[in-house]
Short mmCIF file of C-alpha atoms and ligand atoms in Angstrom, two decimals:
data_model
loop_
_atom_site.label_atom_id
_atom_site.label_comp_id
_atom_site.label_asym_id
_atom_site.label_seq_id
_atom_site.Cartn_x
_atom_site.Cartn_y
_atom_site.Cartn_z
CA MET A 4 -71.02 8.89 -3.37
CA LYS A 5 -71.10 5.21 -3.91
CA GLU A 6 -71.87 3.28 -1.07
CA GLU A 7 -69.63 0.07 -2.16
CA ILE A 8 -66.63 2.34 -2.42
CA ILE A 9 -67.49 4.04 0.80
CA ARG A 10 -67.75 0.28 2.26
CA ILE A 11 -64.14 -0.57 0.56
CA VAL A 12 -62.34 2.50 1.42
CA ASN A 13 -63.76 1.57 5.09
CA GLU A 14 -62.38 -2.24 5.20
CA GLU A 15 -58.76 -1.28 3.60
CA GLU A 16 -58.06 1.55 6.31
CA GLN A 17 -58.77 -0.77 9.14
CA ASN A 18 -55.70 -2.50 7.58
CA LEU A 19 -52.80 0.34 7.46
CA LYS A 20 -53.35 1.58 11.26
CA ASP A 21 -49.33 0.14 11.86
CA ILE A 22 -48.25 2.47 8.63
CA PHE A 23 -50.05 5.27 9.59
CA ALA A 24 -48.28 5.63 13.23
CA LYS A 25 -45.28 5.95 11.64
CA VAL A 26 -46.48 8.68 10.20
CA ASN A 27 -46.92 9.87 13.45
CA GLU A 28 -44.41 9.11 15.03
CA ASN A 29 -42.13 10.94 11.61
CA SER A 30 -44.08 14.08 12.24
CA PHE A 31 -44.01 14.19 15.27
CA CYS A 32 -40.24 13.97 15.29
CA ASN A 33 -40.83 16.88 11.85
CA SER A 34 -42.82 18.91 14.87
CA LYS A 35 -41.15 18.90 17.73
CA LYS A 36 -37.91 20.24 15.34
CA VAL A 37 -39.55 23.06 14.30
CA LEU A 38 -41.25 24.74 17.77
CA ASP A 39 -37.61 24.01 19.20
CA ALA A 40 -36.20 26.45 16.20
CA PHE A 41 -39.38 28.52 17.30
CA HIS A 42 -37.54 28.95 20.76
CA LYS A 43 -34.17 29.23 19.50
CA TYR A 44 -34.92 32.28 17.79
CA LYS A 45 -37.79 33.37 19.98
CA ILE A 46 -40.45 33.93 17.72
CA SER A 47 -42.85 36.39 19.23
CA GLU A 48 -45.35 38.43 17.46
CA SER A 49 -43.18 41.39 16.77
CA HIS A 50 -42.20 38.83 14.02
CA PHE A 51 -45.27 38.96 12.02
CA GLY A 52 -45.25 42.85 11.17
CA LYS A 53 -44.09 43.98 7.71
CA THR A 54 -41.61 45.24 5.44
CA THR A 55 -42.56 47.27 2.48
CA GLY A 56 -40.43 48.96 -0.38
CA TYR A 57 -36.50 47.42 -0.15
CA GLY A 58 -37.73 46.39 2.26
CA TYR A 59 -34.41 46.21 4.89
CA ASN A 60 -34.54 45.58 8.49
CA ASP A 61 -37.25 42.84 8.28
CA ILE A 62 -36.92 41.70 12.26
CA GLY A 63 -39.28 38.68 10.34
CA ARG A 64 -38.42 37.63 7.31
CA ASP A 65 -34.49 37.79 8.58
CA ALA A 66 -36.12 34.71 11.77
CA ILE A 67 -37.72 33.12 9.06
CA GLU A 68 -35.46 32.04 7.61
CA LYS A 69 -33.22 31.33 10.44
CA VAL A 70 -36.38 28.46 11.49
CA PHE A 71 -36.24 27.74 7.79
CA SER A 72 -31.74 27.15 8.12
CA TYR A 73 -32.69 24.99 11.05
CA VAL A 74 -35.25 22.81 10.49
CA LEU A 75 -33.41 21.77 7.58
CA ASP A 76 -29.90 21.00 9.26
CA ALA A 77 -28.28 24.40 6.99
CA GLU A 78 -25.94 26.99 8.03
CA ASP A 79 -28.30 29.28 5.70
CA ALA A 80 -32.28 29.87 4.25
CA LEU A 81 -33.17 31.93 1.48
CA VAL A 82 -37.11 32.12 2.18
CA ARG A 83 -38.71 34.74 0.46
CA THR A 84 -42.43 35.30 -1.47
CA GLN A 85 -40.45 36.87 -4.00
CA PHE A 86 -39.70 33.69 -6.30
CA ILE A 87 -42.89 32.81 -7.63
CA SER A 88 -42.46 28.24 -6.48
CA GLY A 89 -40.45 25.98 -7.07
CA SER A 90 -39.63 26.10 -10.54
CA HIS A 91 -38.28 29.65 -10.23
CA ALA A 92 -36.23 29.12 -6.66
CA LEU A 93 -34.48 26.68 -8.78
CA THR A 94 -33.42 28.85 -11.84
CA VAL A 95 -32.31 31.50 -9.69
CA CYS A 96 -30.24 28.59 -7.48
CA LEU A 97 -28.71 27.15 -11.12
CA PHE A 98 -28.29 30.72 -12.55
CA ALA A 99 -26.20 32.14 -9.05
CA LEU A 100 -23.77 28.49 -9.57
CA LEU A 101 -23.47 28.53 -12.80
CA ARG A 102 -21.09 30.50 -14.83
CA PRO A 103 -19.83 30.90 -18.81
CA ASN A 104 -18.63 27.63 -19.30
CA ASP A 105 -19.19 25.84 -16.52
CA THR A 106 -21.17 22.17 -16.59
CA LEU A 107 -24.10 20.63 -14.72
CA LEU A 108 -24.78 17.64 -14.79
CA SER A 109 -28.20 15.83 -13.71
CA ILE A 110 -27.19 12.71 -12.50
CA THR A 111 -31.19 11.89 -11.93
CA GLY A 112 -31.46 11.45 -15.47
CA LEU A 113 -33.78 14.31 -17.40
CA PRO A 114 -35.00 17.13 -15.10
CA TYR A 115 -38.33 18.52 -14.43
CA ASP A 116 -40.20 19.93 -17.45
CA THR A 117 -40.04 23.34 -15.54
CA LEU A 118 -36.36 22.76 -16.15
CA HIS A 119 -35.49 22.25 -20.24
CA GLU A 120 -36.01 25.44 -21.23
CA VAL A 121 -34.35 26.97 -18.42
CA ILE A 122 -31.08 24.85 -18.92
CA GLY A 123 -31.40 25.07 -22.61
CA ILE A 124 -32.21 21.01 -22.94
CA LYS A 125 -34.85 22.76 -24.95
CA LYS A 126 -34.14 25.88 -26.93
CA ASN A 127 -34.60 29.25 -25.11
CA LYS A 128 -33.27 32.94 -25.66
CA SER A 129 -32.70 32.98 -22.47
CA SER A 130 -31.78 29.53 -20.92
CA LEU A 131 -28.41 28.87 -18.81
CA ALA A 132 -27.23 26.95 -23.45
CA THR A 133 -26.99 30.86 -24.60
CA TYR A 134 -24.95 31.45 -21.65
CA GLY A 135 -22.63 28.61 -22.76
CA VAL A 136 -23.11 26.59 -18.94
CA LYS A 137 -23.39 23.25 -20.20
CA TYR A 138 -25.40 20.50 -19.40
CA LYS A 139 -24.96 16.37 -19.15
CA GLN A 140 -26.93 13.75 -17.96
CA ILE A 141 -26.49 10.43 -16.42
CA ASP A 142 -29.92 8.21 -16.15
CA LEU A 143 -30.74 6.53 -13.14
CA VAL A 144 -30.51 2.26 -13.59
CA ASP A 145 -32.87 0.69 -11.87
CA ASN A 146 -33.88 3.08 -9.59
CA ASP A 147 -30.72 3.50 -8.33
CA PHE A 148 -28.05 6.20 -8.61
CA ASP A 149 -25.58 4.64 -11.70
CA VAL A 150 -22.78 5.64 -9.56
CA ASP A 151 -19.65 3.22 -11.74
CA THR A 152 -20.08 6.57 -14.31
CA ILE A 153 -21.24 9.21 -11.67
CA LYS A 154 -17.58 8.68 -10.84
CA LYS A 155 -15.52 8.42 -14.19
CA VAL A 156 -17.09 11.43 -15.46
CA LEU A 157 -16.33 13.19 -12.65
CA LYS A 158 -13.08 12.00 -12.41
CA GLU A 159 -12.70 13.23 -16.68
CA GLU A 160 -14.30 16.03 -16.61
CA LYS A 161 -15.15 19.48 -14.70
CA ILE A 162 -18.35 19.10 -13.43
CA LYS A 163 -19.91 22.25 -11.17
CA VAL A 164 -22.41 21.09 -10.22
CA ILE A 165 -24.39 18.33 -9.47
CA ALA A 166 -28.00 17.67 -9.49
CA ILE A 167 -30.66 15.71 -8.07
CA GLN A 168 -34.12 15.60 -7.89
CA ARG A 169 -35.18 13.93 -5.86
CA SER A 170 -38.93 13.59 -6.85
CA LYS A 171 -40.04 11.78 -10.30
CA GLY A 172 -41.34 14.42 -11.87
CA TYR A 173 -43.28 13.29 -14.38
CA SER A 174 -41.86 9.78 -14.71
CA THR A 175 -42.11 6.44 -14.37
CA ARG A 176 -39.05 6.21 -11.84
CA LYS A 177 -39.68 6.22 -7.77
CA SER A 178 -38.51 8.72 -5.88
CA LEU A 179 -35.13 8.44 -4.09
CA THR A 180 -34.87 7.78 -0.51
CA ILE A 181 -32.43 9.95 1.39
CA ALA A 182 -30.36 6.39 2.48
CA LYS A 183 -30.01 6.81 -1.40
CA LEU A 184 -28.62 10.26 -1.19
CA GLU A 185 -26.10 9.83 1.92
CA ARG A 186 -24.93 6.67 -0.56
CA VAL A 187 -24.61 8.51 -3.40
CA ILE A 188 -22.96 11.59 -1.83
CA LYS A 189 -20.46 9.51 -0.27
CA GLU A 190 -18.88 7.84 -3.15
CA ILE A 191 -19.43 11.32 -5.16
CA ARG A 192 -16.78 12.06 -2.27
CA THR A 193 -14.48 10.04 -2.50
CA VAL A 194 -13.66 11.45 -6.25
CA SER A 195 -14.52 15.43 -6.06
CA ARG A 196 -13.92 17.59 -2.57
CA ASP A 197 -15.80 20.65 -4.48
CA VAL A 198 -18.71 20.39 -7.28
CA ILE A 199 -21.40 21.07 -5.17
CA ILE A 200 -24.08 19.04 -4.90
CA MET A 201 -27.28 20.95 -5.57
CA VAL A 202 -29.91 18.61 -4.72
CA ASP A 203 -33.97 19.25 -5.53
CA ASN A 204 -36.21 18.09 -2.54
CA CYS A 205 -39.48 19.94 -3.97
CA TYR A 206 -42.96 17.17 -2.25
CA CYS A 207 -39.67 15.78 0.23
CA GLU A 208 -39.86 17.65 3.35
CA PHE A 209 -40.62 15.86 6.39
CA VAL A 210 -40.93 13.11 4.32
CA GLU A 211 -37.91 12.57 6.92
CA THR A 212 -36.66 12.68 9.00
CA LYS A 213 -32.54 13.78 8.04
CA THR A 214 -32.80 16.66 5.20
CA PRO A 215 -30.59 16.04 2.30
CA LEU A 216 -27.90 18.62 4.47
CA THR A 217 -27.64 15.96 7.08
CA VAL A 218 -25.98 13.83 4.19
CA GLY A 219 -23.99 16.28 2.93
CA ALA A 220 -25.17 17.55 0.19
CA ASP A 221 -24.10 20.90 -0.34
CA ILE A 222 -27.39 22.85 -1.45
CA ILE A 223 -31.16 22.10 -1.06
CA VAL A 224 -34.18 24.22 -3.49
CA GLY A 225 -37.78 23.68 -3.26
CA SER A 226 -41.54 24.78 -3.00
CA LEU A 227 -43.93 26.72 -0.95
CA ILE A 228 -46.49 26.05 -2.37
CA LYS A 229 -46.05 22.45 -2.01
CA ASN A 230 -44.90 20.71 1.64
CA LEU A 231 -43.27 23.62 3.61
CA GLY A 232 -45.94 25.89 3.39
CA GLY A 233 -47.89 23.26 5.41
CA GLY A 234 -51.59 25.34 3.10
CA LEU A 235 -50.75 28.43 4.13
CA ALA A 236 -48.15 29.54 2.13
CA SER A 237 -49.56 32.66 -0.91
CA ASN A 238 -46.63 31.72 -3.11
CA GLY A 239 -42.76 32.14 -2.62
CA GLY A 240 -40.05 28.95 -2.89
CA TYR A 241 -37.06 28.66 -0.61
CA ILE A 242 -33.29 27.66 -1.09
CA ALA A 243 -30.56 26.52 2.10
CA GLY A 244 -27.39 25.22 2.78
CA ARG A 245 -24.24 26.00 2.44
CA LYS A 246 -23.65 29.62 3.42
CA ASP A 247 -21.26 31.34 0.17
CA LEU A 248 -23.62 29.33 -1.85
CA VAL A 249 -26.55 30.57 -0.19
CA GLU A 250 -25.52 33.80 -0.73
CA LEU A 251 -25.03 34.09 -4.29
CA ALA A 252 -28.56 32.91 -4.76
CA ALA A 253 -29.72 35.62 -2.82
CA GLU A 254 -27.74 38.22 -5.48
CA ARG A 255 -29.25 37.15 -7.97
CA LEU A 256 -32.23 36.99 -6.62
CA SER A 257 -32.45 40.34 -5.98
CA LEU A 258 -28.90 42.20 -6.78
CA PRO A 259 -25.08 42.34 -6.32
CA GLY A 260 -24.81 43.84 -3.44
CA GLU A 261 -27.70 43.85 -1.77
CA GLY A 262 -28.52 40.20 -1.38
CA LYS A 263 -30.51 39.02 1.45
CA GLU A 264 -30.92 42.69 2.66
CA VAL A 265 -33.31 43.47 0.50
CA GLY A 266 -36.96 41.39 0.14
CA PRO A 267 -39.79 43.11 1.73
CA SER A 268 -41.81 41.03 3.42
CA LEU A 269 -45.48 43.21 2.68
CA GLY A 270 -47.08 41.13 5.48
CA LEU A 271 -46.66 37.74 4.42
CA ASN A 272 -44.40 37.14 7.42
CA LYS A 273 -47.02 35.00 9.72
CA GLU A 274 -48.31 33.35 6.90
CA LEU A 275 -44.81 31.78 6.06
CA LEU A 276 -44.74 31.33 10.45
CA GLN A 277 -47.52 29.26 10.36
CA GLY A 278 -47.47 27.27 7.58
CA LEU A 279 -44.18 25.60 8.24
CA TYR A 280 -45.31 25.26 11.94
CA PHE A 281 -48.28 23.01 10.31
CA ALA A 282 -46.25 21.83 7.87
CA PRO A 283 -45.15 18.17 9.61
CA SER A 284 -49.36 17.56 10.34
CA VAL A 285 -49.82 18.52 6.58
CA VAL A 286 -47.06 16.56 5.24
CA ALA A 287 -48.57 13.67 7.25
CA SER A 288 -51.93 14.16 6.47
CA ALA A 289 -50.58 14.10 2.89
CA LEU A 290 -48.77 10.85 3.07
CA LYS A 291 -51.60 9.50 4.94
CA THR A 292 -54.14 10.04 1.93
CA ALA A 293 -51.67 8.93 -0.30
CA ILE A 294 -51.09 5.32 1.42
CA LEU A 295 -54.56 4.71 1.86
CA THR A 296 -54.81 5.62 -2.21
CA ALA A 297 -51.98 2.81 -3.06
CA LYS A 298 -53.69 0.42 -0.84
CA VAL A 299 -57.58 0.69 -2.24
CA LEU A 300 -56.40 0.94 -5.70
CA GLU A 301 -54.30 -2.16 -5.76
CA LYS A 302 -57.92 -3.67 -4.47
CA LEU A 303 -59.47 -2.42 -7.39
CA GLY A 304 -56.69 -4.34 -10.03
CA TYR A 305 -54.91 -1.44 -10.64
CA ASP A 306 -50.84 -0.33 -10.24
CA VAL A 307 -49.99 2.01 -7.58
CA GLU A 308 -46.49 3.66 -7.64
CA PRO A 309 -45.46 3.29 -4.00
CA LYS A 310 -47.38 0.46 -2.97
CA TYR A 311 -49.04 1.83 -0.01
CA ASN A 312 -45.91 -0.23 2.80
CA ALA A 313 -43.06 1.18 0.91
CA GLU A 314 -40.54 3.26 1.88
CA ARG A 315 -41.26 7.04 0.71
CA ALA A 316 -39.62 10.21 -0.41
CA ASP A 317 -42.15 12.11 -1.25
CA ILE A 318 -45.46 12.16 -1.38
CA VAL A 319 -46.71 11.91 -4.41
CA GLN A 320 -48.38 8.84 -5.55
CA ASN A 321 -48.75 7.68 -9.12
CA ILE A 322 -52.20 5.37 -10.30
CA ILE A 323 -51.63 3.57 -13.68
CA PHE A 324 -54.83 4.82 -15.07
CA LYS A 325 -53.26 2.27 -18.94
CA ASP A 326 -56.74 3.76 -20.03
CA LYS A 327 -57.14 7.68 -20.76
CA GLU A 328 -60.44 7.53 -20.07
CA LYS A 329 -59.89 6.94 -16.72
CA LEU A 330 -56.98 8.93 -16.57
CA ILE A 331 -59.12 11.83 -16.80
CA LYS A 332 -62.49 10.66 -14.98
CA TYR A 333 -60.30 10.17 -11.71
CA CYS A 334 -58.86 13.81 -11.94
CA GLY A 335 -62.62 14.87 -12.73
CA GLY A 336 -63.80 13.20 -9.75
CA ILE A 337 -60.51 14.75 -6.99
CA GLN A 338 -61.63 18.29 -8.62
CA VAL A 339 -65.32 17.18 -7.26
CA GLY A 340 -64.20 16.47 -4.43
CA SER A 341 -61.77 19.44 -3.70
CA ALA A 342 -63.31 22.34 -1.47
CA ILE A 343 -62.82 25.03 -4.54
CA ASP A 344 -64.49 25.27 -7.90
CA ALA A 345 -65.52 21.54 -7.53
CA PHE A 346 -67.63 22.73 -10.06
CA ALA A 347 -65.36 22.63 -12.70
CA LEU A 348 -63.92 19.82 -14.59
CA PRO A 349 -60.89 19.48 -15.65
CA ILE A 350 -60.03 19.13 -18.62
CA PRO A 351 -56.59 18.16 -20.28
CA SER A 352 -54.17 21.20 -21.85
CA TYR A 353 -51.44 22.75 -23.30
CA MET A 354 -49.15 24.15 -19.79
CA PRO A 355 -46.06 26.32 -20.28
CA GLY A 356 -43.58 24.39 -19.34
CA TYR A 357 -44.80 21.32 -19.97
CA ASP A 358 -44.01 18.95 -23.35
CA ASP A 359 -46.98 16.87 -23.21
CA ASP A 360 -50.82 18.65 -22.57
CA VAL A 361 -51.70 17.80 -18.48
CA ILE A 362 -54.67 17.29 -17.11
CA MET A 363 -55.05 18.69 -13.62
CA ALA A 364 -56.46 18.55 -11.28
CA SER A 365 -56.75 20.86 -8.32
CA GLY A 366 -59.25 22.55 -6.14
CA SER A 367 -57.12 24.25 -4.22
CA PHE A 368 -57.12 27.52 -2.14
CA VAL A 369 -53.44 28.98 -3.36
CA GLN A 370 -53.58 28.18 -6.31
CA GLY A 371 -51.50 25.48 -8.28
CA SER A 372 -50.49 24.26 -4.57
CA SER A 373 -50.16 20.55 -4.80
CA ILE A 374 -49.75 20.00 -1.22
CA GLU A 375 -53.34 20.40 -1.49
CA LEU A 376 -55.57 17.40 -2.72
CA SER A 377 -54.78 17.35 -6.79
CA CYS A 378 -54.11 14.91 -9.62
CA ASP A 379 -51.88 15.41 -12.46
CA GLY A 380 -50.64 14.25 -15.81
CA PRO A 381 -49.50 14.42 -18.77
CA ILE A 382 -52.00 12.85 -21.78
CA ARG A 383 -48.87 10.52 -22.70
CA GLU A 384 -48.75 5.91 -21.92
CA PRO A 385 -49.16 4.72 -19.75
CA TYR A 386 -51.63 7.04 -18.71
CA ILE A 387 -50.62 7.63 -14.82
CA ALA A 388 -51.75 9.57 -12.31
CA TYR A 389 -50.16 12.11 -10.19
CA GLN A 390 -51.76 12.43 -6.82
CA GLN A 391 -50.69 14.45 -3.93
CA GLY A 392 -51.25 16.15 -1.00
CA SER A 393 -54.73 16.85 1.81
CA LEU A 394 -53.91 19.50 4.22
CA THR A 395 -55.68 17.12 6.40
CA TYR A 396 -57.14 13.25 6.12
CA GLU A 397 -60.75 13.57 6.40
CA TYR A 398 -60.30 15.57 3.11
CA GLY A 399 -58.58 13.30 1.45
CA LYS A 400 -60.28 10.04 2.67
CA ILE A 401 -63.77 12.02 1.09
CA GLY A 402 -61.56 13.44 -2.41
CA LEU A 403 -60.84 9.22 -2.68
CA ILE A 404 -63.41 7.60 -2.78
CA THR A 405 -64.97 11.03 -4.79
CA ALA A 406 -62.98 10.91 -7.29
CA LEU A 407 -63.85 6.82 -7.38
CA SER A 408 -66.91 7.17 -7.84
CA TYR A 409 -66.84 9.64 -10.56
CA MET A 410 -64.70 7.42 -12.68
CA GLU A 411 -67.02 4.00 -11.60
CA GLU A 412 -70.50 6.45 -12.88
CA GLU A 413 -68.80 8.36 -16.01
CA CYS A 414 -67.00 4.96 -17.68
CA THR A 415 -69.88 3.11 -17.06
CA GLN A 416 -72.48 6.23 -19.18
CA GLU A 417 -69.78 6.37 -21.54
CA LYS A 418 -69.81 2.70 -22.75
CA LYS A 419 -73.68 2.90 -22.25
C1 PLP B 29 -43.20 20.83 -8.64
C2 PLP B 29 -41.69 20.45 -9.29
C3 PLP B 29 -41.15 21.36 -8.93
C4 PLP B 29 -41.57 22.61 -9.48
O1 PLP B 29 -42.04 23.79 -8.30
P1 PLP B 29 -43.17 24.17 -9.38
O2 PLP B 29 -43.45 24.63 -6.75
O3 PLP B 29 -44.74 23.64 -8.84
O4 PLP B 29 -42.29 25.75 -9.44
C5 PLP B 29 -39.90 20.82 -9.46
N1 PLP B 29 -38.84 19.86 -9.11
C6 PLP B 29 -39.69 18.89 -8.72
C7 PLP B 29 -39.34 17.14 -8.58
C8 PLP B 29 -40.75 19.20 -8.84
O5 PLP B 29 -41.90 18.14 -7.96
#
């Protein structure tokens, strides 16, 4: 680690006390909510037991779903390690809600990369499109919803499901706060009572105290190898919201007639409960790491999004490098500063589900976990790094210093 960089990071950190205090306050409120849920549902050691086979009568699994429901302001929830990750949970949810001739309307532009083949935006023999599910899209305007167009389409056409993706994915737009979500949902409800509003909530959990369900969404979906897994969940995803819709999702994940009743927890209940218990604090660490990164990189002359003092909707920090080598070296430096596989060097390559080559630094305990310090980006202009996580702020800070030291060293060496 370079002395000069340590000095700059420490100096910039001094200016973040008030902002960090707000992050801590938010984490306090969310921690209180998690603890209230544990108390309300009398969580005890008996919930850590496991089921195998069909997984009937898994009291731990059922309690976890009650706790998640409480924390997410949901009527019901499906929280399962049978979901591989968030993308799978989103897929199950879409297939559960949509039928032939129904229309899915995305009002946040192009959805997350891994959903392109699911919807059929990119050809795939198993897509929703092959079942006759139609797809439409309305782009954001100035980083906010195009309310007029949305209302016009809802008046003119029969839309079954509206999809909203809060986090930016690999796009250059801003992520969407609960306040923006609340406004658009109110507008949607003035023209349609029944359209199902589904929210991809990946990376946004516990960043604020309200959830999309608090402000009127019908169903939300997320990944357990991101925020709510607290770094402890080995895999999994969740779907939460209206009871009737969660039941449809359960019957798609397992089978019609069995729904939530089956699905063995295989000994993972404690991990999910403890992960959720840590999650508010882990999300706070990720946020503070993101804020410090924004502050320091801006100081060093780079464009960042969001800025250190902006209102945040998710834990993702962008650094717009505008330089391919810098993006690759910065990601390399994040890997060097990781706990696991720090000796490995990430190189850009093809990833299933993604259009461009992607570089991914993820020296994580759980494969691909991006609540742990990680940094990735598609190899395309303007060469944006998407940095997420850190289970603790201290490791995040060390990761940042290491990445900057490594980037500077490698880039000067290359010039010689
Ligand atoms: C990460 C992400 C997903 C997919 O989640 P995985 O757990 O990686 O499958 C979907 N949507 C958004 C917006 C994401 O950020």
